[in-house]
Tab-separated table of C-alpha atoms in Angstrom:
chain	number	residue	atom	x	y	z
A	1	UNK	CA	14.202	7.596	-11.864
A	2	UNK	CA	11.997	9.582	-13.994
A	3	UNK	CA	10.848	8.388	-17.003
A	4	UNK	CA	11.427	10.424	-20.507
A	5	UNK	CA	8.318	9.447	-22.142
A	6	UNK	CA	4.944	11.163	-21.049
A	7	UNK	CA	1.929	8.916	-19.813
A	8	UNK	CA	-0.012	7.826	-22.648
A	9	UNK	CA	-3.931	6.960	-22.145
A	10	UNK	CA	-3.504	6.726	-18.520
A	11	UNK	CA	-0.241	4.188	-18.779
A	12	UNK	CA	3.261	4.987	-17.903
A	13	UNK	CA	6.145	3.811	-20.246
A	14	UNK	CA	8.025	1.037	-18.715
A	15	UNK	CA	11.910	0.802	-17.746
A	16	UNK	CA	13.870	-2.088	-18.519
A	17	UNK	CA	17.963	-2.674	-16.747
A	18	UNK	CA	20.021	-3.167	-19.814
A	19	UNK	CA	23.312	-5.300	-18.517
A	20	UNK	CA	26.319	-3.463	-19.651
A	21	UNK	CA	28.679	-6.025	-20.541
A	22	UNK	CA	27.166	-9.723	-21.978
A	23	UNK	CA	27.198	-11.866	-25.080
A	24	UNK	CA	25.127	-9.833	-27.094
A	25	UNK	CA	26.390	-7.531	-29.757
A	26	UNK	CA	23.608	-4.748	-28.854
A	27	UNK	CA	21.297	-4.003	-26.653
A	28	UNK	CA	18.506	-5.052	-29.419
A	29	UNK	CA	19.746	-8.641	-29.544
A	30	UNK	CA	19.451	-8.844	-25.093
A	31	UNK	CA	16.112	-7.856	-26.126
A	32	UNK	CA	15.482	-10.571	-28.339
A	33	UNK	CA	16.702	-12.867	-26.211
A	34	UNK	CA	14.947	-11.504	-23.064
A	35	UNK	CA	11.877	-11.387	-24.866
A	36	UNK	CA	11.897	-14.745	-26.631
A	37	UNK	CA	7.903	-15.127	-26.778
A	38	UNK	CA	7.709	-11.896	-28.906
A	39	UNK	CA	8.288	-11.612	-33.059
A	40	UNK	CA	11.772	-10.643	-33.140
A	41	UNK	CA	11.572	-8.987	-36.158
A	42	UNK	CA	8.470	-6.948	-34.581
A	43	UNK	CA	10.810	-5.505	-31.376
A	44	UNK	CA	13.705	-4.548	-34.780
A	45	UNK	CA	10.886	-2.622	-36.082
A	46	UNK	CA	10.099	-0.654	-32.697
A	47	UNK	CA	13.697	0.264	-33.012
A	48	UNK	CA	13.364	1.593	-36.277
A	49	UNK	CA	10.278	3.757	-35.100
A	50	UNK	CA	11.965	5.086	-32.216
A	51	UNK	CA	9.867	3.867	-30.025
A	52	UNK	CA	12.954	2.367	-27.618
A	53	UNK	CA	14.389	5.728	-26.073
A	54	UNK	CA	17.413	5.958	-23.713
A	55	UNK	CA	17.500	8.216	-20.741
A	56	UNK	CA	17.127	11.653	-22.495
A	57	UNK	CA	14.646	10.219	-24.304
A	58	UNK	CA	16.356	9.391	-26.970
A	59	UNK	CA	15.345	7.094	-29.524
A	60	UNK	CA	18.083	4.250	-30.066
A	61	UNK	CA	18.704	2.573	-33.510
A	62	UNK	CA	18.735	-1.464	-33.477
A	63	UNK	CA	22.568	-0.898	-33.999
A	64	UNK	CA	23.024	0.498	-30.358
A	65	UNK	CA	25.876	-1.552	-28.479
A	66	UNK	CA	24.908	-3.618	-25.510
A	67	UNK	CA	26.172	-0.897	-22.800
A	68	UNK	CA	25.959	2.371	-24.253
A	69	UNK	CA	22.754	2.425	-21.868
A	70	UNK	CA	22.083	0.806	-18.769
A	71	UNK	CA	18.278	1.756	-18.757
A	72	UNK	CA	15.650	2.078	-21.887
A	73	UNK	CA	12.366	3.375	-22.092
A	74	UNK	CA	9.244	2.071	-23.845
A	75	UNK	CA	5.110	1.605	-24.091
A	76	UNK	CA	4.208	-1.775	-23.446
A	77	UNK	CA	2.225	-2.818	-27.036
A	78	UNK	CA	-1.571	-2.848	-25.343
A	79	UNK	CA	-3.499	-6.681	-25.161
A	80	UNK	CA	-6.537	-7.355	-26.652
A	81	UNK	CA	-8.551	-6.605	-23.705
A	82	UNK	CA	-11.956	-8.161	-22.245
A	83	UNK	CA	-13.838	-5.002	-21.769
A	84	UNK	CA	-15.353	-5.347	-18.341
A	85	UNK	CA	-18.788	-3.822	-18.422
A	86	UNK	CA	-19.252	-2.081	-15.342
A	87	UNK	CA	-18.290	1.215	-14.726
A	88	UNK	CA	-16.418	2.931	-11.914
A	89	UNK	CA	-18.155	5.936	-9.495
A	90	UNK	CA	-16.064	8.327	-8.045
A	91	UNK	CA	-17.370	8.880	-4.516
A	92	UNK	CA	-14.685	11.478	-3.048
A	93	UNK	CA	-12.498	13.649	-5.211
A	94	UNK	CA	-9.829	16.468	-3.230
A	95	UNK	CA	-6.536	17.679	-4.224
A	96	UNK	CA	-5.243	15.011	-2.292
A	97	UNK	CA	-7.634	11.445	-2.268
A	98	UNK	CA	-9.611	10.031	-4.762
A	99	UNK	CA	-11.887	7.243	-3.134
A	100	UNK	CA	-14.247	5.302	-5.537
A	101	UNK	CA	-16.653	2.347	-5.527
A	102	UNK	CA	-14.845	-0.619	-7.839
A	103	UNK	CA	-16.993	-2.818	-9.319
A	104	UNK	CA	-16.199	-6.817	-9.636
A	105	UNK	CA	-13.921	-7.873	-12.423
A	106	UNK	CA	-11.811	-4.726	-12.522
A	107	UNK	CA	-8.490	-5.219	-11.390
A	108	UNK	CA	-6.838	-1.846	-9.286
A	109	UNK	CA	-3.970	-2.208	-11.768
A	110	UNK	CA	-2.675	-2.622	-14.736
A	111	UNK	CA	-1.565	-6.441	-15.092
A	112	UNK	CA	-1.219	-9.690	-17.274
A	113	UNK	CA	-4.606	-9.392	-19.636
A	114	UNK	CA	-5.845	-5.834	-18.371
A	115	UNK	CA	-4.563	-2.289	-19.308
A	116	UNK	CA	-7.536	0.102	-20.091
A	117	UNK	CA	-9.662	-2.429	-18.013
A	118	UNK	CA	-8.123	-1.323	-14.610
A	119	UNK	CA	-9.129	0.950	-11.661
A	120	UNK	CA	-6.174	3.007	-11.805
A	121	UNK	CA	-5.834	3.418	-15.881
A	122	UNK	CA	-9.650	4.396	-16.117
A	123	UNK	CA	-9.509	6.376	-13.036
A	124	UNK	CA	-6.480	8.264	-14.354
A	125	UNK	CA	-7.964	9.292	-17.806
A	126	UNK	CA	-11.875	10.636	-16.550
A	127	UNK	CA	-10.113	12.605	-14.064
A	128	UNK	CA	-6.903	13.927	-16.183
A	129	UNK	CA	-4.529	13.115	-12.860
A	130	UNK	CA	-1.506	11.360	-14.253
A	131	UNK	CA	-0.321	11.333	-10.889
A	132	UNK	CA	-2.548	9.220	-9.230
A	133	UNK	CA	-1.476	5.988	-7.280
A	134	UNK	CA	-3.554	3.228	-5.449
A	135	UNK	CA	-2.913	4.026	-1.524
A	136	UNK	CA	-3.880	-0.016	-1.203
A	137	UNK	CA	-5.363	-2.806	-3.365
A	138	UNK	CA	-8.385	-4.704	-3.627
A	139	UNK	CA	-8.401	-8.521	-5.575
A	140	UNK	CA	-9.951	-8.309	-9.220
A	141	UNK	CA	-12.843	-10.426	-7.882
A	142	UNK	CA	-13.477	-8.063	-5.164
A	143	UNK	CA	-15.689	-5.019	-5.023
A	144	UNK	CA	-15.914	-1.793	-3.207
A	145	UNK	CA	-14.074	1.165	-1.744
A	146	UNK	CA	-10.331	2.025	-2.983
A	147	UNK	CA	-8.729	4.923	-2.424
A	148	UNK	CA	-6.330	6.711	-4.871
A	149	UNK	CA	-3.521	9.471	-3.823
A	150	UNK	CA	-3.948	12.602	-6.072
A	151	UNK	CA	-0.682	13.981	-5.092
A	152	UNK	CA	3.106	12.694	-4.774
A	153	UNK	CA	3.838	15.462	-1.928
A	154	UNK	CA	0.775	13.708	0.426
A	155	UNK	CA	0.671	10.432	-0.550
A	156	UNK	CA	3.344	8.734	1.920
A	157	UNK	CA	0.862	10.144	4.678
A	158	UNK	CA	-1.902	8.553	3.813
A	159	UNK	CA	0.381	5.579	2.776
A	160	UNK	CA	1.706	5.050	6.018
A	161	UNK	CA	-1.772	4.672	7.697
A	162	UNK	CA	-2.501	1.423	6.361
A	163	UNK	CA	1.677	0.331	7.485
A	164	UNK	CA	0.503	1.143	10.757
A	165	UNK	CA	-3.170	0.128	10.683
A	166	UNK	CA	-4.766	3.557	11.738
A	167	UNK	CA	-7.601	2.554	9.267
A	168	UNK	CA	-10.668	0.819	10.173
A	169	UNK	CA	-12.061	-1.283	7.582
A	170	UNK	CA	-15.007	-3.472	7.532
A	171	UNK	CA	-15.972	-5.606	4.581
A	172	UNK	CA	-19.117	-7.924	3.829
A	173	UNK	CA	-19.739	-10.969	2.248
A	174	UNK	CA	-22.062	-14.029	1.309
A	175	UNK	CA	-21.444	-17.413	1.858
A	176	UNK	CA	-23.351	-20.845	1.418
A	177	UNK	CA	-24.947	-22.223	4.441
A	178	UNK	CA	-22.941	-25.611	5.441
A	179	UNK	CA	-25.642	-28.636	5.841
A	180	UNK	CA	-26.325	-28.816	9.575
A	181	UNK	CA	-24.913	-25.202	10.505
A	182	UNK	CA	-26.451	-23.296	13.367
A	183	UNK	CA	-25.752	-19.484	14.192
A	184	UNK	CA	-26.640	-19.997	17.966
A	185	UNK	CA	-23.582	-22.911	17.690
A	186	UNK	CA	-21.194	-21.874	15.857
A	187	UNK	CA	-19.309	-19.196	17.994
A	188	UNK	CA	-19.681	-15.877	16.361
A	189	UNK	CA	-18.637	-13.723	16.833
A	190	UNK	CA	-14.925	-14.634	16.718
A	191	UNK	CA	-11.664	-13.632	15.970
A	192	UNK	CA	-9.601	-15.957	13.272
A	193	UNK	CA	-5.680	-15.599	13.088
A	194	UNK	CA	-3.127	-17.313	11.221
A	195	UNK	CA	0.081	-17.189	8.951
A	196	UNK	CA	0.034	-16.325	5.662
A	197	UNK	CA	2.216	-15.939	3.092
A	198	UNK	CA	2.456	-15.753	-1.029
A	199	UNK	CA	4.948	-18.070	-2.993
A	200	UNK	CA	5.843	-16.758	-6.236
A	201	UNK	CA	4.643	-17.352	-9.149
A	202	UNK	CA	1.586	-18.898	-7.160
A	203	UNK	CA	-2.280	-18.017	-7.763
A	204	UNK	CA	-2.991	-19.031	-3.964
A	205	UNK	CA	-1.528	-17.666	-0.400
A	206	UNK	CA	-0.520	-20.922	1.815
A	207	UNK	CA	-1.312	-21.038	5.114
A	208	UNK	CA	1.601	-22.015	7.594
A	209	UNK	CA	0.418	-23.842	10.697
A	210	UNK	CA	3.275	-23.377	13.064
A	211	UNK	CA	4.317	-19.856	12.584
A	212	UNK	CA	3.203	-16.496	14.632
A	213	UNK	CA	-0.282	-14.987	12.891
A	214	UNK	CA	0.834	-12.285	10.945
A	215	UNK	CA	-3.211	-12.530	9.667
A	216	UNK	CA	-6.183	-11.194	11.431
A	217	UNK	CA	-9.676	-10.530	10.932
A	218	UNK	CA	-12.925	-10.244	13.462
A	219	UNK	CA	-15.994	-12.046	11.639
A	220	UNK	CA	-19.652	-11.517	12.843
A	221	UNK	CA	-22.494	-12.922	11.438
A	222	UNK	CA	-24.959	-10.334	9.598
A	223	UNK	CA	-27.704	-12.207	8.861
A	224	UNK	CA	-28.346	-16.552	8.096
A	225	UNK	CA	-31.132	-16.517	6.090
A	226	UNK	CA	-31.924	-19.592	4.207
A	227	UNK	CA	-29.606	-21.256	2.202
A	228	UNK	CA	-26.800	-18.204	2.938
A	229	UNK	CA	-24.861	-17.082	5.603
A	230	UNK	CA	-24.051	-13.026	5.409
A	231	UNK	CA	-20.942	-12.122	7.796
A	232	UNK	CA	-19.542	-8.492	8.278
A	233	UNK	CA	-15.679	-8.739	8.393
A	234	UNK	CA	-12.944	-6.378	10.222
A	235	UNK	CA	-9.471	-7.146	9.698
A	236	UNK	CA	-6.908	-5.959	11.611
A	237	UNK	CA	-4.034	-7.034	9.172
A	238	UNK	CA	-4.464	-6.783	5.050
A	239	UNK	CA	-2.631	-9.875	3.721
A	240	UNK	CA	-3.673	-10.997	0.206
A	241	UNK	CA	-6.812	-13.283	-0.289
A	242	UNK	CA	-6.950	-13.061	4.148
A	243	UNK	CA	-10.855	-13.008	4.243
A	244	UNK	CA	-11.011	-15.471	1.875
A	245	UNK	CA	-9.085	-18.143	3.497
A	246	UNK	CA	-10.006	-17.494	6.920
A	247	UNK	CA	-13.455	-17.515	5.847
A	248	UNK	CA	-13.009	-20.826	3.894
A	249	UNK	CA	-10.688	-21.651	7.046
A	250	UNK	CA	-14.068	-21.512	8.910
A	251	UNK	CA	-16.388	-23.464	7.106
A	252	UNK	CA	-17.717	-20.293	5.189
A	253	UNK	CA	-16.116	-20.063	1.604
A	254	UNK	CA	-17.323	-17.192	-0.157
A	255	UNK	CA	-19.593	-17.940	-3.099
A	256	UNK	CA	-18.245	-18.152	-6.112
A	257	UNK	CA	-14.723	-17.985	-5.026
A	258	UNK	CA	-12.950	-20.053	-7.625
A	259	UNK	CA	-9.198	-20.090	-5.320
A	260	UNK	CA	-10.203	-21.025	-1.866
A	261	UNK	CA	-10.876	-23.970	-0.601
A	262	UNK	CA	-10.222	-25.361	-3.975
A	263	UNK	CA	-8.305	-23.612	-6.775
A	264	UNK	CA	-10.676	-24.198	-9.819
A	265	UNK	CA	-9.823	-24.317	-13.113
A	266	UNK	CA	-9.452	-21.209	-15.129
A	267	UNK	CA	-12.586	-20.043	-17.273
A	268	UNK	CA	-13.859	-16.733	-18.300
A	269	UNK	CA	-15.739	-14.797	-16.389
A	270	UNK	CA	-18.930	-15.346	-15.465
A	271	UNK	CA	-20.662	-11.324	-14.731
A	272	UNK	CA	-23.413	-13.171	-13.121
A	273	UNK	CA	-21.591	-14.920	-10.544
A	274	UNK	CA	-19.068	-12.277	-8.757
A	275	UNK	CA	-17.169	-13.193	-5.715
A	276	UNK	CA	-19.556	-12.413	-2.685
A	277	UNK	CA	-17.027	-9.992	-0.778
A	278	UNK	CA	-17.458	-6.351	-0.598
A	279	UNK	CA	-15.125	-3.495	0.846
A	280	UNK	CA	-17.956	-1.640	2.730
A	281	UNK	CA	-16.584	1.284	4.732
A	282	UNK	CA	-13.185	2.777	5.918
A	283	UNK	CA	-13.023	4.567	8.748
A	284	UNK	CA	-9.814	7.142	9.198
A	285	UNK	CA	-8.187	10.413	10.991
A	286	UNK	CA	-7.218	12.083	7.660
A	287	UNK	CA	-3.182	12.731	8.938
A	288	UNK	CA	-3.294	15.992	6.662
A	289	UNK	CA	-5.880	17.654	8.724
A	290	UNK	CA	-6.993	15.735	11.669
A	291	UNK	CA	-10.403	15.412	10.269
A	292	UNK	CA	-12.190	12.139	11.055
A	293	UNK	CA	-13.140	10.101	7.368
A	294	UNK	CA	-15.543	8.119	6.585
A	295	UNK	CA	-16.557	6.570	3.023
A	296	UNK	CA	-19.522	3.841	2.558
A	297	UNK	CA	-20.036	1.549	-0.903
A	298	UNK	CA	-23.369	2.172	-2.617
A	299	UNK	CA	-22.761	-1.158	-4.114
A	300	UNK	CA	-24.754	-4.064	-2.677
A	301	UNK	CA	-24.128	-8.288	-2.769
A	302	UNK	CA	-26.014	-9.611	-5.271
A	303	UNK	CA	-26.725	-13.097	-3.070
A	304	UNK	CA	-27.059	-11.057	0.235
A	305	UNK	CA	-30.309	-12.160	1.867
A	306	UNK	CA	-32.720	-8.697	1.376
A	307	UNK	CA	-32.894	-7.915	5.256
A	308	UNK	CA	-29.507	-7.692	6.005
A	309	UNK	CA	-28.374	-6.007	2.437
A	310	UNK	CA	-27.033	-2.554	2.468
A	311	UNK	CA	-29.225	-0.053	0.713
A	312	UNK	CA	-27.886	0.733	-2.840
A	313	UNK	CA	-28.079	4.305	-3.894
């Protein structure tokens, strides 16, 4: 369902179901309700602006009756935002993929605390392309590669590689150095599997023992140089947080990952302790050409030992 408002500063209007029958007298007062945390007399006054359209784009008085529209049409009112002070670099621009290098702290979408201060809404105003859409999704905390469809007509294609795992990917990341551990001794390289899911309304994944690994990922050990242990990562499935717990699964938790092994309490954050994990290359057969892909971060890990650090450029 297209929406009747245009894209402002990179952000689409959202669409909210109206019920068509109920207990309230219009469709203002199921807002109220609906949105209880907000100033009622605030969402009246949006009303009065006309900044709650219907279909046509329409702007509807607070008087409208609860079903005379089953869908409306407004701007979310923008946060007070954290600005995160690192910027994005566009690494591959076409008609039909964006791929940049995302630094830590910037989430790939638009979410909770962070509008402007997203991958997608900053990507979408330097580059003008209201149509672009993250083809996948790296955590907040992470850094690295993303790629971004340009078009609507191309971008199941290079949606359904990931479905069907046609892209290699290989991250990196830094961990502390357990007391006692020994690289010879510890089994590397190896291949961790288990089953993961996501509860709602849940920060963490959960990890359950008896089911069929629907989780994957090869780890190898880059480098164990002092008090840090570098690994190079290739998973084979893309579950949320999967390097990080099987990573923490296998005595390895990335530094300065505040969910896993232990959620931590929440606190701002710290810009000079990122999460140690870093989407480092993907690997693909571009499906609208045949052509074979291949991007590379400039972006290094700050707590990487130097010999084993990718050069930054």
């Amino acid at each position: 369902m297209l929406s009747p408002l245009p894209m402002r500063d990179g952000v689409g209007a959202t669409r909210l179901h109206v019920p068509l029958t109920g207990e309230w007298p219009t469709i203002a007062a199921y807002m109220i309700e609906r949105f209880f945390h907000l100033d009622p007399e605030r969402l009246l006054v949006r009303f009065d602006r006309g900044e709650i359209v219907a279909r046509d784009g329409r702007p509807l008085p607070r008087e409208t009756p609860l079903g005379a529209e089953e869908f409306v049409w407004y701007y979310r009112e923008p946060p007070e935002e954290r600005e995160i002070p690192f910027p994005i670099e566009v690494l591959h621009h076409d008609d039909d993929l964006v791929v940049i290098d995302k630094p830590h702290f910037l989430p790939t979408t638009p979410g909770g605390k962070y509008v402007q201060n997203s991958a997608l809404v900053r990507l979408r105003n330097l580059l003008g392309i209201p149509e672009l859409t993250p083809i996948h999704r790296l955590d907040r905390a992470t850094a690295g590669l993303l790629m971004f469809s340009a078009r609507p007509e191309t971008r199941g294609a290079y949606q359904l590689m990931f479905e069907n795992r046609e892209v290699q990917k290989t991250y990196e990341a830094v961990s502390a150095r357990p007391e006692g551990w020994e690289q010879d001794a510890a089994g590397f390289p190896l291949v961790y599997r288990n089953h993961i899911v996501k509860p709602r309304a849940q920060l963490c994944v959960e990890v359950i023992p008896d089911r069929e690994p629907n989780a994957e990922t090869l780890i190898e050990i880059q480098n164990a140089d002092g008090d840090v242990v570098h690994t190079l990562l290739r998973p084979h499935s893309g579950k949320m947080h999967q390097l990080r717990v099987h990573l923490a699964a296998v005595g390895l938790g990335i530094l300065h990952d505040r969910f896993y092994p232990v959620l931590e309490p929440e606190t701002p954050d710290d810009f000079d302790r990122p999460l140690q994990l870093l989407a480092r290359e993907l690997r693909f057969v571009d499906p609208l050409n045949g052509a074979q892909r291949e991007f590379t971060t400039r972006r290094t890990l700050a707590f990487a030992p130097e010999a084993s650090a990718v050069s930054d450029a």
